[in-house]
Structure formats: structure tokens, C-alpha cells
CSV table of C-alpha atoms in Angstrom, one decimal:
chain,number,residue,atom,x,y,z
A,30,UNK,CA,0.0,0.0,0.0
A,31,UNK,CA,1.5,3.3,-1.1
A,32,UNK,CA,0.3,6.8,0.0
A,33,UNK,CA,2.9,9.5,-0.4
A,34,UNK,CA,2.8,13.2,0.6
A,35,UNK,CA,6.4,14.3,0.1
A,36,UNK,CA,9.6,13.5,-1.8
A,37,UNK,CA,10.1,12.8,-5.5
A,38,UNK,CA,7.6,10.7,-7.4
A,39,UNK,CA,8.4,7.3,-9.0
A,40,UNK,CA,10.4,7.6,-12.2
A,41,UNK,CA,9.0,4.4,-13.9
A,42,UNK,CA,6.0,5.2,-16.1
A,43,UNK,CA,2.5,4.2,-14.8
A,44,UNK,CA,0.1,2.5,-17.1
A,45,UNK,CA,-2.6,5.0,-16.1
A,46,UNK,CA,-2.5,8.2,-14.1
A,47,UNK,CA,-5.7,9.6,-12.7
A,48,UNK,CA,-5.5,13.3,-11.9
A,49,UNK,CA,-7.9,14.4,-9.1
A,50,UNK,CA,-8.8,12.4,-6.0
A,51,UNK,CA,-12.4,13.6,-5.7
A,52,UNK,CA,-15.2,11.1,-5.6
A,53,UNK,CA,-15.1,10.6,-9.4
A,54,UNK,CA,-11.3,10.2,-9.6
A,55,UNK,CA,-11.3,7.8,-6.6
A,56,UNK,CA,-14.0,5.8,-8.2
A,57,UNK,CA,-12.0,5.6,-11.4
A,58,UNK,CA,-8.9,4.5,-9.5
A,59,UNK,CA,-10.9,1.8,-7.7
A,60,UNK,CA,-12.3,0.5,-11.1
A,61,UNK,CA,-8.7,0.3,-12.4
A,62,UNK,CA,-7.6,-1.5,-9.3
A,63,UNK,CA,-9.6,-4.5,-10.4
A,64,UNK,CA,-6.9,-5.2,-13.0
A,65,UNK,CA,-3.7,-6.4,-11.2
A,66,UNK,CA,-1.7,-6.1,-14.4
A,67,UNK,CA,-2.1,-2.3,-14.4
A,68,UNK,CA,0.2,0.0,-12.6
A,69,UNK,CA,-2.0,3.0,-11.6
A,70,UNK,CA,-1.3,6.4,-9.9
A,71,UNK,CA,-4.0,8.6,-8.3
A,72,UNK,CA,-2.6,12.2,-8.2
A,73,UNK,CA,-4.1,14.9,-6.0
A,74,UNK,CA,-3.2,18.5,-5.4
A,75,UNK,CA,-4.4,18.6,-1.8
A,76,UNK,CA,-3.3,16.8,1.2
A,77,UNK,CA,-6.2,14.4,1.3
A,78,UNK,CA,-8.8,12.8,-0.9
A,79,UNK,CA,-12.1,14.5,-1.4
A,80,UNK,CA,-10.8,18.0,-0.6
A,81,UNK,CA,-12.5,19.8,-3.4
A,82,UNK,CA,-16.1,19.8,-4.6
A,83,UNK,CA,-16.6,16.3,-3.0
A,84,UNK,CA,-16.3,17.6,0.5
A,85,UNK,CA,-19.0,20.3,0.3
A,86,UNK,CA,-22.3,19.1,-1.2
A,87,UNK,CA,-25.9,18.4,-0.3
A,88,UNK,CA,-25.1,14.6,0.3
A,89,UNK,CA,-28.1,13.4,-1.7
A,90,UNK,CA,-28.2,10.0,-3.5
A,91,UNK,CA,-30.2,11.1,-6.5
A,92,UNK,CA,-32.6,9.0,-8.7
A,93,UNK,CA,-32.0,11.1,-11.7
A,94,UNK,CA,-35.7,11.7,-12.0
A,95,UNK,CA,-35.2,15.3,-13.3
A,96,UNK,CA,-32.2,14.7,-15.6
A,97,UNK,CA,-32.5,15.4,-19.3
A,98,UNK,CA,-33.8,12.1,-20.8
A,99,UNK,CA,-31.4,10.5,-23.1
A,100,UNK,CA,-28.4,12.4,-21.8
A,101,UNK,CA,-25.2,10.8,-20.6
A,102,UNK,CA,-25.9,12.2,-17.1
A,103,UNK,CA,-29.3,10.6,-17.0
A,104,UNK,CA,-27.9,7.2,-17.9
A,105,UNK,CA,-25.0,7.4,-15.5
A,106,UNK,CA,-27.0,8.8,-12.6
A,107,UNK,CA,-29.6,6.0,-12.9
A,108,UNK,CA,-26.9,3.3,-13.1
A,109,UNK,CA,-24.8,4.9,-10.4
A,110,UNK,CA,-27.6,5.2,-7.9
A,111,UNK,CA,-28.2,1.5,-8.0
A,112,UNK,CA,-24.5,0.7,-7.8
A,113,UNK,CA,-23.8,3.1,-5.0
A,114,UNK,CA,-26.8,1.9,-2.9
A,115,UNK,CA,-25.4,-1.7,-3.1
A,116,UNK,CA,-21.8,-0.5,-2.5
A,117,UNK,CA,-22.9,1.5,0.6
A,118,UNK,CA,-24.3,-1.6,2.2
A,119,UNK,CA,-21.0,-3.4,1.6
A,120,UNK,CA,-18.7,-0.6,2.7
A,121,UNK,CA,-20.6,0.6,5.8
A,122,UNK,CA,-21.6,3.9,4.2
A,123,UNK,CA,-24.7,5.5,5.8
A,124,UNK,CA,-27.7,5.8,3.5
A,125,UNK,CA,-31.3,6.7,4.4
A,126,UNK,CA,-34.1,6.3,1.8
A,127,UNK,CA,-36.2,9.3,3.1
A,128,UNK,CA,-37.7,10.2,-0.3
A,129,UNK,CA,-38.2,13.7,-1.7
A,130,UNK,CA,-41.0,16.1,-2.2
A,131,UNK,CA,-40.8,18.6,-5.0
A,132,UNK,CA,-43.0,21.4,-3.6
A,133,UNK,CA,-45.0,23.8,-5.7
A,134,UNK,CA,-45.6,27.2,-4.2
A,135,UNK,CA,-47.5,28.9,-7.0
A,136,UNK,CA,-49.7,28.0,-10.0
A,137,UNK,CA,-46.8,28.0,-12.5
A,138,UNK,CA,-44.8,25.5,-10.4
A,139,UNK,CA,-47.9,23.4,-9.8
A,140,UNK,CA,-48.5,23.2,-13.5
A,141,UNK,CA,-44.9,22.0,-14.0
A,142,UNK,CA,-45.3,19.0,-11.7
A,143,UNK,CA,-47.0,16.7,-14.2
A,144,UNK,CA,-44.3,17.5,-16.8
A,145,UNK,CA,-41.6,16.6,-14.2
A,146,UNK,CA,-43.5,13.4,-13.4
A,147,UNK,CA,-43.4,12.5,-17.1
A,148,UNK,CA,-39.7,13.3,-17.2
A,149,UNK,CA,-39.2,11.0,-14.2
A,150,UNK,CA,-41.1,8.2,-16.1
A,151,UNK,CA,-38.8,8.7,-19.1
A,152,UNK,CA,-35.8,8.4,-16.7
A,153,UNK,CA,-37.1,5.0,-15.4
A,154,UNK,CA,-38.4,6.5,-12.1
A,155,UNK,CA,-41.8,4.8,-12.2
A,156,UNK,CA,-42.9,5.4,-8.6
A,157,UNK,CA,-43.4,9.1,-8.4
A,158,UNK,CA,-46.8,10.5,-7.5
A,159,UNK,CA,-48.6,13.8,-7.4
A,160,UNK,CA,-49.8,15.0,-4.0
A,161,UNK,CA,-52.5,17.5,-3.2
A,162,UNK,CA,-52.1,20.0,-0.3
A,163,UNK,CA,-53.8,17.8,2.3
A,164,UNK,CA,-51.6,14.8,1.7
A,165,UNK,CA,-48.5,17.0,1.4
A,166,UNK,CA,-49.1,18.6,4.8
A,167,UNK,CA,-49.9,15.3,6.3
A,168,UNK,CA,-46.5,14.1,5.3
A,169,UNK,CA,-44.7,17.4,6.2
A,170,UNK,CA,-46.7,19.1,9.0
A,171,UNK,CA,-44.1,21.8,9.6
A,172,UNK,CA,-44.0,22.9,6.0
A,173,UNK,CA,-44.6,26.7,5.5
A,174,UNK,CA,-48.1,27.8,4.6
A,175,UNK,CA,-49.3,28.2,1.0
A,176,UNK,CA,-47.9,25.1,-0.7
A,177,UNK,CA,-50.2,24.0,-3.5
A,178,UNK,CA,-49.0,20.4,-4.0
A,179,UNK,CA,-45.9,18.3,-4.6
A,180,UNK,CA,-44.4,15.6,-6.6
A,181,UNK,CA,-43.3,12.7,-4.4
A,182,UNK,CA,-40.1,10.9,-5.4
A,183,UNK,CA,-39.7,8.0,-3.0
A,184,UNK,CA,-36.4,6.8,-4.4
A,185,UNK,CA,-34.4,9.8,-3.3
A,186,UNK,CA,-32.0,9.1,-0.4
A,187,UNK,CA,-29.5,10.9,1.8
A,188,UNK,CA,-25.9,9.5,2.0
A,189,UNK,CA,-22.6,10.0,3.7
A,190,UNK,CA,-20.5,11.6,1.0
A,191,UNK,CA,-17.2,11.7,2.8
A,192,UNK,CA,-17.0,8.1,3.6
A,193,UNK,CA,-17.9,7.2,0.0
A,194,UNK,CA,-14.9,9.0,-1.4
A,195,UNK,CA,-12.6,7.5,1.3
A,196,UNK,CA,-14.0,4.0,0.7
A,197,UNK,CA,-13.2,4.2,-3.0
A,198,UNK,CA,-9.7,5.5,-2.4
A,199,UNK,CA,-9.0,2.9,0.4
A,200,UNK,CA,-10.0,0.0,-1.8
A,201,UNK,CA,-7.9,1.4,-4.6
A,202,UNK,CA,-4.8,1.8,-2.4
A,203,UNK,CA,-5.2,-1.6,-0.8
A,204,UNK,CA,-5.2,-3.2,-4.2
A,205,UNK,CA,-2.0,-1.5,-5.5
A,206,UNK,CA,-2.9,2.0,-6.7
A,207,UNK,CA,-0.3,4.6,-5.6
A,208,UNK,CA,-1.9,7.7,-4.1
A,209,UNK,CA,0.3,10.7,-4.4
A,210,UNK,CA,-1.0,13.7,-2.4
A,211,UNK,CA,0.3,17.3,-2.3
A,212,UNK,CA,1.1,16.9,-6.0
A,213,UNK,CA,-0.7,19.7,-8.0
A,214,UNK,CA,-0.2,19.2,-11.8
A,215,UNK,CA,1.3,22.3,-13.4
A,216,UNK,CA,2.0,21.1,-16.9
A,217,UNK,CA,1.5,18.1,-19.2
A,218,UNK,CA,3.6,17.1,-22.1
A,219,UNK,CA,3.4,13.9,-24.2
A,220,UNK,CA,6.4,12.5,-26.1
A,221,UNK,CA,7.1,9.0,-27.5
A,222,UNK,CA,3.8,7.7,-26.1
A,223,UNK,CA,4.4,8.9,-22.5
A,224,UNK,CA,2.6,11.7,-20.7
A,225,UNK,CA,4.9,13.6,-18.4
A,226,UNK,CA,3.1,15.5,-15.6
A,227,UNK,CA,5.0,18.3,-14.0
A,228,UNK,CA,3.9,18.4,-10.4
A,229,UNK,CA,5.1,20.3,-7.3
A,230,UNK,CA,7.0,17.2,-6.4
A,231,UNK,CA,8.6,16.6,-9.7
A,232,UNK,CA,7.7,14.7,-12.8
A,233,UNK,CA,5.3,11.7,-13.0
A,234,UNK,CA,5.1,9.6,-16.2
A,235,UNK,CA,2.2,7.6,-17.5
A,236,UNK,CA,1.2,5.9,-20.7
A,237,UNK,CA,-2.5,6.9,-20.3
A,238,UNK,CA,-4.1,9.8,-18.5
A,239,UNK,CA,-7.5,10.4,-16.9
A,240,UNK,CA,-8.3,14.0,-16.3
A,241,UNK,CA,-10.7,14.0,-13.3
A,242,UNK,CA,-9.5,17.3,-11.9
A,243,UNK,CA,-13.0,18.8,-11.2
A,244,UNK,CA,-12.9,22.6,-11.1
A,245,UNK,CA,-9.5,22.4,-12.9
A,246,UNK,CA,-10.5,19.9,-15.5
A,247,UNK,CA,-10.7,22.6,-18.2
A,248,UNK,CA,-7.2,23.8,-17.3
A,249,UNK,CA,-5.8,20.4,-17.8
A,250,UNK,CA,-7.8,19.9,-21.0
A,251,UNK,CA,-6.2,23.0,-22.4
A,252,UNK,CA,-2.8,21.8,-21.5
A,253,UNK,CA,-3.6,18.8,-23.8
A,254,UNK,CA,-4.7,21.2,-26.6
A,255,UNK,CA,-8.5,20.9,-26.2
A,256,UNK,CA,-11.2,23.6,-25.8
A,257,UNK,CA,-14.2,21.4,-25.2
A,258,UNK,CA,-15.6,23.3,-22.2
A,259,UNK,CA,-15.0,26.0,-19.6
A,260,UNK,CA,-15.5,25.5,-16.0
A,261,UNK,CA,-17.3,28.3,-14.2
A,262,UNK,CA,-17.2,27.7,-10.5
A,263,UNK,CA,-20.7,27.8,-9.1
A,264,UNK,CA,-20.6,28.5,-5.4
A,265,UNK,CA,-23.2,26.8,-3.1
A,266,UNK,CA,-23.5,28.1,0.4
A,267,UNK,CA,-25.3,26.0,3.0
A,268,UNK,CA,-26.4,26.2,6.6
A,269,UNK,CA,-26.2,23.2,8.9
A,270,UNK,CA,-28.8,23.1,11.7
A,271,UNK,CA,-28.4,21.3,15.0
A,272,UNK,CA,-29.7,17.8,15.5
A,273,UNK,CA,-32.6,19.3,17.6
A,274,UNK,CA,-34.1,20.4,14.2
A,275,UNK,CA,-34.2,16.9,12.8
A,276,UNK,CA,-37.8,16.2,13.8
A,277,UNK,CA,-39.0,19.2,11.7
A,278,UNK,CA,-38.5,17.4,8.4
A,279,UNK,CA,-39.2,13.9,7.1
A,280,UNK,CA,-38.2,14.2,3.4
A,281,UNK,CA,-35.8,16.0,1.2
A,282,UNK,CA,-37.8,19.2,0.3
A,283,UNK,CA,-37.0,20.3,-3.2
A,284,UNK,CA,-38.0,23.4,-5.1
A,285,UNK,CA,-39.1,23.2,-8.8
A,286,UNK,CA,-35.7,23.4,-10.6
A,287,UNK,CA,-34.4,26.2,-12.7
A,288,UNK,CA,-31.6,26.6,-15.3
A,289,UNK,CA,-29.1,27.3,-12.5
A,290,UNK,CA,-29.8,24.0,-10.7
A,291,UNK,CA,-32.0,22.4,-8.3
A,292,UNK,CA,-32.4,25.5,-6.1
A,293,UNK,CA,-32.5,25.9,-2.3
A,294,UNK,CA,-33.6,22.8,-0.5
A,295,UNK,CA,-34.1,21.6,3.0
A,296,UNK,CA,-32.8,18.1,3.7
A,297,UNK,CA,-32.1,15.9,6.7
A,298,UNK,CA,-28.6,14.4,6.8
A,299,UNK,CA,-27.5,10.9,7.8
A,300,UNK,CA,-25.7,12.5,10.7
A,301,UNK,CA,-28.9,13.8,12.2
A,302,UNK,CA,-28.6,17.5,11.2
A,303,UNK,CA,-30.7,19.5,8.7
A,304,UNK,CA,-29.3,21.3,5.7
A,305,UNK,CA,-30.6,24.5,4.1
A,306,UNK,CA,-29.1,25.4,0.8
A,307,UNK,CA,-27.3,25.7,-1.6
A,308,UNK,CA,-27.1,29.1,-3.2
A,309,UNK,CA,-26.0,29.1,-6.9
A,310,UNK,CA,-23.5,31.9,-7.6
A,311,UNK,CA,-21.4,31.8,-10.8
A,312,UNK,CA,-17.9,33.2,-10.0
A,313,UNK,CA,-14.5,33.6,-11.6
A,314,UNK,CA,-12.4,32.4,-8.6
A,315,UNK,CA,-11.9,28.7,-8.2
A,316,UNK,CA,-10.8,29.2,-4.6
A,317,UNK,CA,-13.8,31.3,-3.5
A,318,UNK,CA,-15.3,28.9,-0.9
A,319,UNK,CA,-16.0,31.6,1.7
A,320,UNK,CA,-19.5,32.2,2.9
A,321,UNK,CA,-21.1,35.7,2.6
A,322,UNK,CA,-23.6,37.7,4.5
A,323,UNK,CA,-25.7,38.0,1.4
A,324,UNK,CA,-25.7,34.3,0.8
A,325,UNK,CA,-26.7,33.5,4.3
A,326,UNK,CA,-29.5,36.1,4.2
A,327,UNK,CA,-30.8,34.6,1.0
A,328,UNK,CA,-30.9,31.1,2.6
A,329,UNK,CA,-32.7,32.3,5.6
A,330,UNK,CA,-35.3,34.0,3.5
A,331,UNK,CA,-35.9,30.9,1.4
A,332,UNK,CA,-35.8,28.7,4.5
A,333,UNK,CA,-38.4,30.8,6.3
A,334,UNK,CA,-40.9,30.0,3.5
A,335,UNK,CA,-40.1,26.3,3.2
A,336,UNK,CA,-39.9,25.4,6.9
A,337,UNK,CA,-40.5,28.5,9.2
A,338,UNK,CA,-39.7,26.7,12.5
A,339,UNK,CA,-36.2,25.8,11.2
A,340,UNK,CA,-35.1,29.4,11.6
A,341,UNK,CA,-35.7,29.1,15.3
A,342,UNK,CA,-33.1,26.3,15.6
A,343,UNK,CA,-29.4,26.7,16.2
A,344,UNK,CA,-27.0,26.8,13.3
A,345,UNK,CA,-24.0,24.7,14.0
A,346,UNK,CA,-22.0,25.3,10.8
A,347,UNK,CA,-21.9,27.3,7.6
A,348,UNK,CA,-20.0,26.1,4.6
A,349,UNK,CA,-19.7,26.7,0.9
A,350,UNK,CA,-18.6,24.5,-2.0
A,351,UNK,CA,-17.9,25.0,-5.7
A,352,UNK,CA,-19.5,23.0,-8.4
A,353,UNK,CA,-17.8,22.5,-11.8
A,354,UNK,CA,-20.5,24.1,-13.9
A,355,UNK,CA,-19.8,24.4,-17.6
A,356,UNK,CA,-21.6,26.0,-20.6
A,357,UNK,CA,-23.0,22.6,-21.5
A,358,UNK,CA,-26.0,20.9,-19.9
A,359,UNK,CA,-24.5,17.4,-20.0
A,360,UNK,CA,-21.4,15.8,-18.6
A,361,UNK,CA,-18.2,16.4,-20.7
A,362,UNK,CA,-16.7,12.9,-20.7
A,363,UNK,CA,-14.6,12.3,-23.8
A,364,UNK,CA,-11.8,10.0,-24.9
A,365,UNK,CA,-8.9,11.3,-27.0
A,366,UNK,CA,-7.5,8.1,-28.4
A,367,UNK,CA,-4.7,9.9,-30.3
A,368,UNK,CA,-3.4,11.2,-27.0
A,369,UNK,CA,-4.2,8.2,-24.9
A,370,UNK,CA,-6.3,10.2,-22.5
A,371,UNK,CA,-9.9,10.6,-21.2
A,372,UNK,CA,-11.3,13.9,-19.9
A,373,UNK,CA,-14.0,13.7,-17.2
A,374,UNK,CA,-15.4,17.3,-17.0
A,375,UNK,CA,-18.6,19.1,-16.1
A,376,UNK,CA,-19.5,16.7,-13.3
A,377,UNK,CA,-21.8,18.8,-11.1
A,378,UNK,CA,-24.0,17.9,-8.1
A,379,UNK,CA,-24.9,14.5,-9.4
A,380,UNK,CA,-21.3,13.3,-9.5
A,381,UNK,CA,-21.5,11.5,-6.2
A,382,UNK,CA,-24.5,9.5,-7.2
A,383,UNK,CA,-23.1,8.7,-10.7
A,384,UNK,CA,-19.5,8.1,-9.5
A,385,UNK,CA,-19.4,4.3,-9.9
A,386,UNK,CA,-21.1,4.4,-13.3
A,387,UNK,CA,-18.8,7.2,-14.4
A,388,UNK,CA,-15.9,5.0,-13.5
A,389,UNK,CA,-17.1,2.1,-15.6
A,390,UNK,CA,-17.8,4.4,-18.5
A,391,UNK,CA,-14.3,5.8,-18.3
A,392,UNK,CA,-12.9,2.3,-18.1
A,393,UNK,CA,-14.6,1.6,-21.4
A,394,UNK,CA,-13.3,4.8,-23.0
A,395,UNK,CA,-9.8,3.9,-21.9
A,396,UNK,CA,-10.0,0.7,-23.9
A,397,UNK,CA,-10.8,2.9,-26.9
A,398,UNK,CA,-7.4,4.4,-26.4
A,399,UNK,CA,-5.8,1.0,-26.7
A,400,UNK,CA,-5.6,0.0,-23.1
A,401,UNK,CA,-5.6,-3.7,-22.5
A,402,UNK,CA,-6.3,-4.1,-18.8
A,403,UNK,CA,-5.9,-7.8,-18.7
A,404,UNK,CA,-7.9,-10.2,-16.5
A,405,UNK,CA,-10.0,-8.7,-13.7
A,406,UNK,CA,-10.3,-9.7,-10.1
A,407,UNK,CA,-12.8,-9.2,-7.3
A,408,UNK,CA,-11.8,-6.5,-4.9
A,409,UNK,CA,-11.8,-7.2,-1.2
A,410,UNK,CA,-14.4,-5.1,0.5
A,411,UNK,CA,-13.3,-2.0,2.4
A,412,UNK,CA,-15.5,-1.8,5.5
A,413,UNK,CA,-15.3,1.7,7.0
A,414,UNK,CA,-16.9,3.1,10.2
A,415,UNK,CA,-20.6,3.8,9.9
A,416,UNK,CA,-21.0,7.5,10.8
A,417,UNK,CA,-24.8,7.8,10.5
A,418,UNK,CA,-27.0,8.7,13.4
A,419,UNK,CA,-29.2,5.7,12.8
A,420,UNK,CA,-26.4,3.3,13.8
A,421,UNK,CA,-24.8,2.8,17.2
A,422,UNK,CA,-21.4,4.3,17.7
A,423,UNK,CA,-18.7,2.0,19.3
A,424,UNK,CA,-19.2,3.4,22.8
A,425,UNK,CA,-22.8,2.2,22.6
A,426,UNK,CA,-21.7,-1.4,22.0
A,427,UNK,CA,-20.7,-3.0,25.3
A,428,UNK,CA,-18.8,-5.8,23.6
A,429,UNK,CA,-16.5,-3.4,21.7
A,430,UNK,CA,-15.8,-1.4,24.8
A,431,UNK,CA,-15.1,-4.5,26.8
A,432,UNK,CA,-12.7,-5.7,24.1
A,433,UNK,CA,-11.0,-2.3,23.8
A,434,UNK,CA,-11.6,0.3,26.6
A,435,UNK,CA,-10.5,3.1,24.3
A,436,UNK,CA,-13.9,2.9,22.6
A,437,UNK,CA,-15.4,3.9,25.9
A,438,UNK,CA,-13.4,7.1,26.4
A,439,UNK,CA,-15.3,10.0,24.7
A,440,UNK,CA,-13.3,12.8,23.3
A,441,UNK,CA,-16.0,14.6,21.3
A,442,UNK,CA,-19.2,14.5,23.4
A,443,UNK,CA,-21.4,16.2,20.8
A,444,UNK,CA,-20.9,13.5,18.2
A,445,UNK,CA,-20.0,10.6,20.6
A,446,UNK,CA,-16.6,10.1,19.2
A,447,UNK,CA,-14.2,8.0,21.2
A,448,UNK,CA,-10.4,7.9,21.5
A,449,UNK,CA,-10.5,4.5,19.9
A,450,UNK,CA,-12.3,5.8,16.8
A,451,UNK,CA,-9.8,8.7,16.4
A,452,UNK,CA,-6.9,6.3,16.9
A,453,UNK,CA,-8.3,4.0,14.2
A,454,UNK,CA,-8.7,6.9,11.7
A,455,UNK,CA,-5.2,8.1,12.4
A,456,UNK,CA,-3.8,4.6,11.7
A,457,UNK,CA,-6.0,3.9,8.6
A,458,UNK,CA,-4.9,3.1,5.1
A,459,UNK,CA,-5.3,6.8,4.2
A,460,UNK,CA,-4.9,8.7,7.5
A,461,UNK,CA,-5.9,12.4,7.8
A,462,UNK,CA,-3.4,15.1,7.9
A,463,UNK,CA,-5.6,17.9,9.2
A,464,UNK,CA,-8.4,18.4,11.7
A,465,UNK,CA,-10.9,18.7,8.9
A,466,UNK,CA,-9.8,15.4,7.5
A,467,UNK,CA,-10.2,13.8,10.9
A,468,UNK,CA,-13.6,15.3,11.2
A,469,UNK,CA,-14.7,13.8,7.9
A,470,UNK,CA,-13.6,10.4,9.1
A,471,UNK,CA,-14.9,10.4,12.6
A,472,UNK,CA,-17.3,13.4,13.1
A,473,UNK,CA,-15.0,14.8,15.8
A,474,UNK,CA,-15.5,18.6,16.1
A,475,UNK,CA,-18.6,18.4,13.9
A,476,UNK,CA,-21.3,18.8,16.6
A,477,UNK,CA,-23.0,21.7,18.2
A,478,UNK,CA,-19.9,23.0,20.0
A,479,UNK,CA,-17.8,22.8,16.8
A,480,UNK,CA,-14.7,21.8,18.8
A,481,UNK,CA,-15.0,24.4,21.6
A,482,UNK,CA,-14.9,21.6,24.1
A,483,UNK,CA,-12.9,18.9,22.4
A,484,UNK,CA,-10.7,20.8,20.0
A,485,UNK,CA,-7.5,20.8,22.0
A,486,UNK,CA,-7.8,17.1,22.8
A,487,UNK,CA,-8.5,16.2,19.2
A,488,UNK,CA,-5.6,18.3,18.0
A,489,UNK,CA,-3.3,16.7,20.5
A,490,UNK,CA,-4.2,13.2,19.2
A,491,UNK,CA,-3.6,14.3,15.6
A,492,UNK,CA,-0.2,15.9,16.4
A,493,UNK,CA,0.9,12.7,18.3
A,494,UNK,CA,0.1,10.6,15.3
A,495,UNK,CA,2.1,12.7,12.8
A,496,UNK,CA,5.5,11.3,11.8
């Protein structure tokens, strides 16, 4: 197992280099790991997997009911949803099939619901149904006044997005993929059939290349001489409400979508919180993940109409993420056989759901570039800690505490995180290098006090584990 963060990169050419260790890049690396004959590198600019768009999203496992019928996105979201649901059960990833309600607040939106139901049918979502006001309010009694009806989409689920990315990467590394972190790609040149990636840690060589660089996929595409798309970072700000708000909402509450996206929603999370967001702000800066007073005010205004009592609850966190929006409606996934590369661009909010299907699609495109992966093997499952509120944490399982008392010593009381869980995360296949990385793996510092009580103790454990 190889995970590197410093020093020169290997000089021997890889068979495939995957640039970008977000949820899609990690899924592609995992798919390639099924072929033991291949030597594969996963190259990431940050110090951890899932540090870009993948760490800041609405954590929804979509059905693809509202995708454009016949599009690549529609196909891959549908396939990916089924694959990820099965994979989550195998890997210990929290999923809750809460269903969604697409709420109409005026006559125009109400008139759009039958068309959306028809679109869902064309996308193989055959179980949607139209609800009148009485049934809608019976399902969601705390919904704001004035809703005229809804489209019920029972297949929509909420999911743990951080563990998903980590599980893919863990499986890939355990089966021979080299993960090189802190390795931003600054240039790409191809000569004599070999791509040379100039990184902050020196050159890396590969016969084939997968560009899964997310927000920077267009930059890498241009280094390869292509102008297929331009990424316009679309900022989404979100509010996270305390677990006391969880009883206020039973479904994912969606607005009728617009050209800018799915709009502001209210959704429970698998961790027991409630999300309000996101905004949709097209920017020029691919680093602009700060929250703004204007964005928060907008969310509060929208939230007050959707779920008025939510605004009386405590906000435990505010965050923002950037989606890789392009000028095209569909994904921009394309093989360039003459250059032995595949570009995976324009993967927006549905990328988490579609990730496993995207990986299989990319694997097929790589064969078009001449890749012969050889015989496949079954991957050993990677079982990660279940972080969902619906499952007991280790300290709630007497047999685990009896076998290892470290699981009975709480460090983060808000999220019930023990010393044993933090120890395990710090000794894992891909250990965190930051407090944020540790939080994504354990929930430490993610509760209502946001580390005010446990921050020093968590930091001390992290510092002790660093080489």
C-alpha cells in the first residue's frame, strides 16, 4: 500500500495516471484496481482525498428523475444510484431512503409538476406521484403555509459523501494503486507515447491519463490542446442546523428546478442534522469557498418560507462548496485516443451518485485508447466506520468497549466520538493530515460546539500521530 505526501515521485511510467482524487477520480482509480496487471497512480493537489467539490455538497443520492432524458448524465446517474446503494451496504456507508417532495408554491410551479412526473417516467423512475395540499401537509406538517401540492419521489436518499470517497480510495490503495497527495499538476507534455506530468513534487510519467480534476479539468484539458468546455465555479453556500431540528422534516424538500440548478432545498442528513441550501453563484475564482452575509441572508429568506420553524433552531455550521459548472447541460466525458487520455469534465452535483457508473464508463473509454487491462479480479471489501446517526457508535456497543476500553473514552461528546475511533482513523490506510480530514472520518468537532470543548484534545491526538 503506497500513500505519499512528500519527496520525488516514481520515475517508472505508470500504465494509467488519474488526476484528481475527488469522488469521481477515486471511483475511477478503484475501477482500475480490479486489474492487477495495471500500474496506476492517483494524483491529488491537496493533502487528502475528497478535498475539493466532493467535501461540500448536499449529500443526496439522486434517482436522476429530473435529468435530461437520453443524456449521458441521466444514464450514469440511474446506473450509479443502484450501484452506490449496493456498495454502501457493503462498505458501511450511511444511507437513508427518506424520499423527496418537489414542492410547488405557485400555480406555475404546480403546472410544472405533471411534466416533471413525465420526465421522471422517461428516466425510469416509475414510482413518483402527485400530492395535493392535504396529503402534502400530512407528510410534512411543519411545511410553510401556502404550498399547493408536490411531486413525491420516494427513491431519493441521503448519503454520507465523505466516507464514500474515502472508501473508494481505500480500496484502490489496498489493491495496489499509488496515491500521491500534495502533487498539483502544473503542466502536461506527451512524447514518445508517454505523458509527463509536471507536479510540485517533480515529474510523473504515465502511458495513459484520466483528467478528473474537477474545477480544474478545463485547465488540464487546455494543456492537452483541447477547448471542449470552460468550468465556471458555481458556489453553493449551505447552513447546517443542529440535530434538535431533525424532527422538523421527514423528506428532502426540493423546489421546482431552474436553469441554475435544483435550487434551495431543506434536507435531513445521515448525521442527524438538517441542511438548508445551496445558493447558486457563478464566479471567476476557483478558490472562493468563503460564505457571505448576502448568501446566508438569502438562505434564511428561502428557509423561512419552506420550513419556518427551522429558523428558530441553532445553526452549528456554515460552509460553501464550488461545483464544476460548464456552458454545457450534460457531462463532458470524452476520450482522445490519439493522445491516450480521457477527460471527465462538467461533473456537477450528481457526480457523487453517478461516480461508480462514471468510473465504468471511463474504463470503457480507456480501452478505446488501446488500453488492455488484462484479467479482472474481485476487490476485497473495504468496511469503514458507519457515521450515520441511525447506527450505534462504538461506545454504545458494550462488547466493543469490553474488548478495547479506548472505545469507551469519549473525546468529542457532541458526536459521541471515542479515542478508539480517532486512533483507528489516524492509523488507517489513508490517514488524515488535518483536523478537517479527521472530522470527515470520525465526526469529531462536527457537533453543536464545533470543537469548543474537544478541539484541544483532538488536535493533540492528531499531532501525536504525525510522523
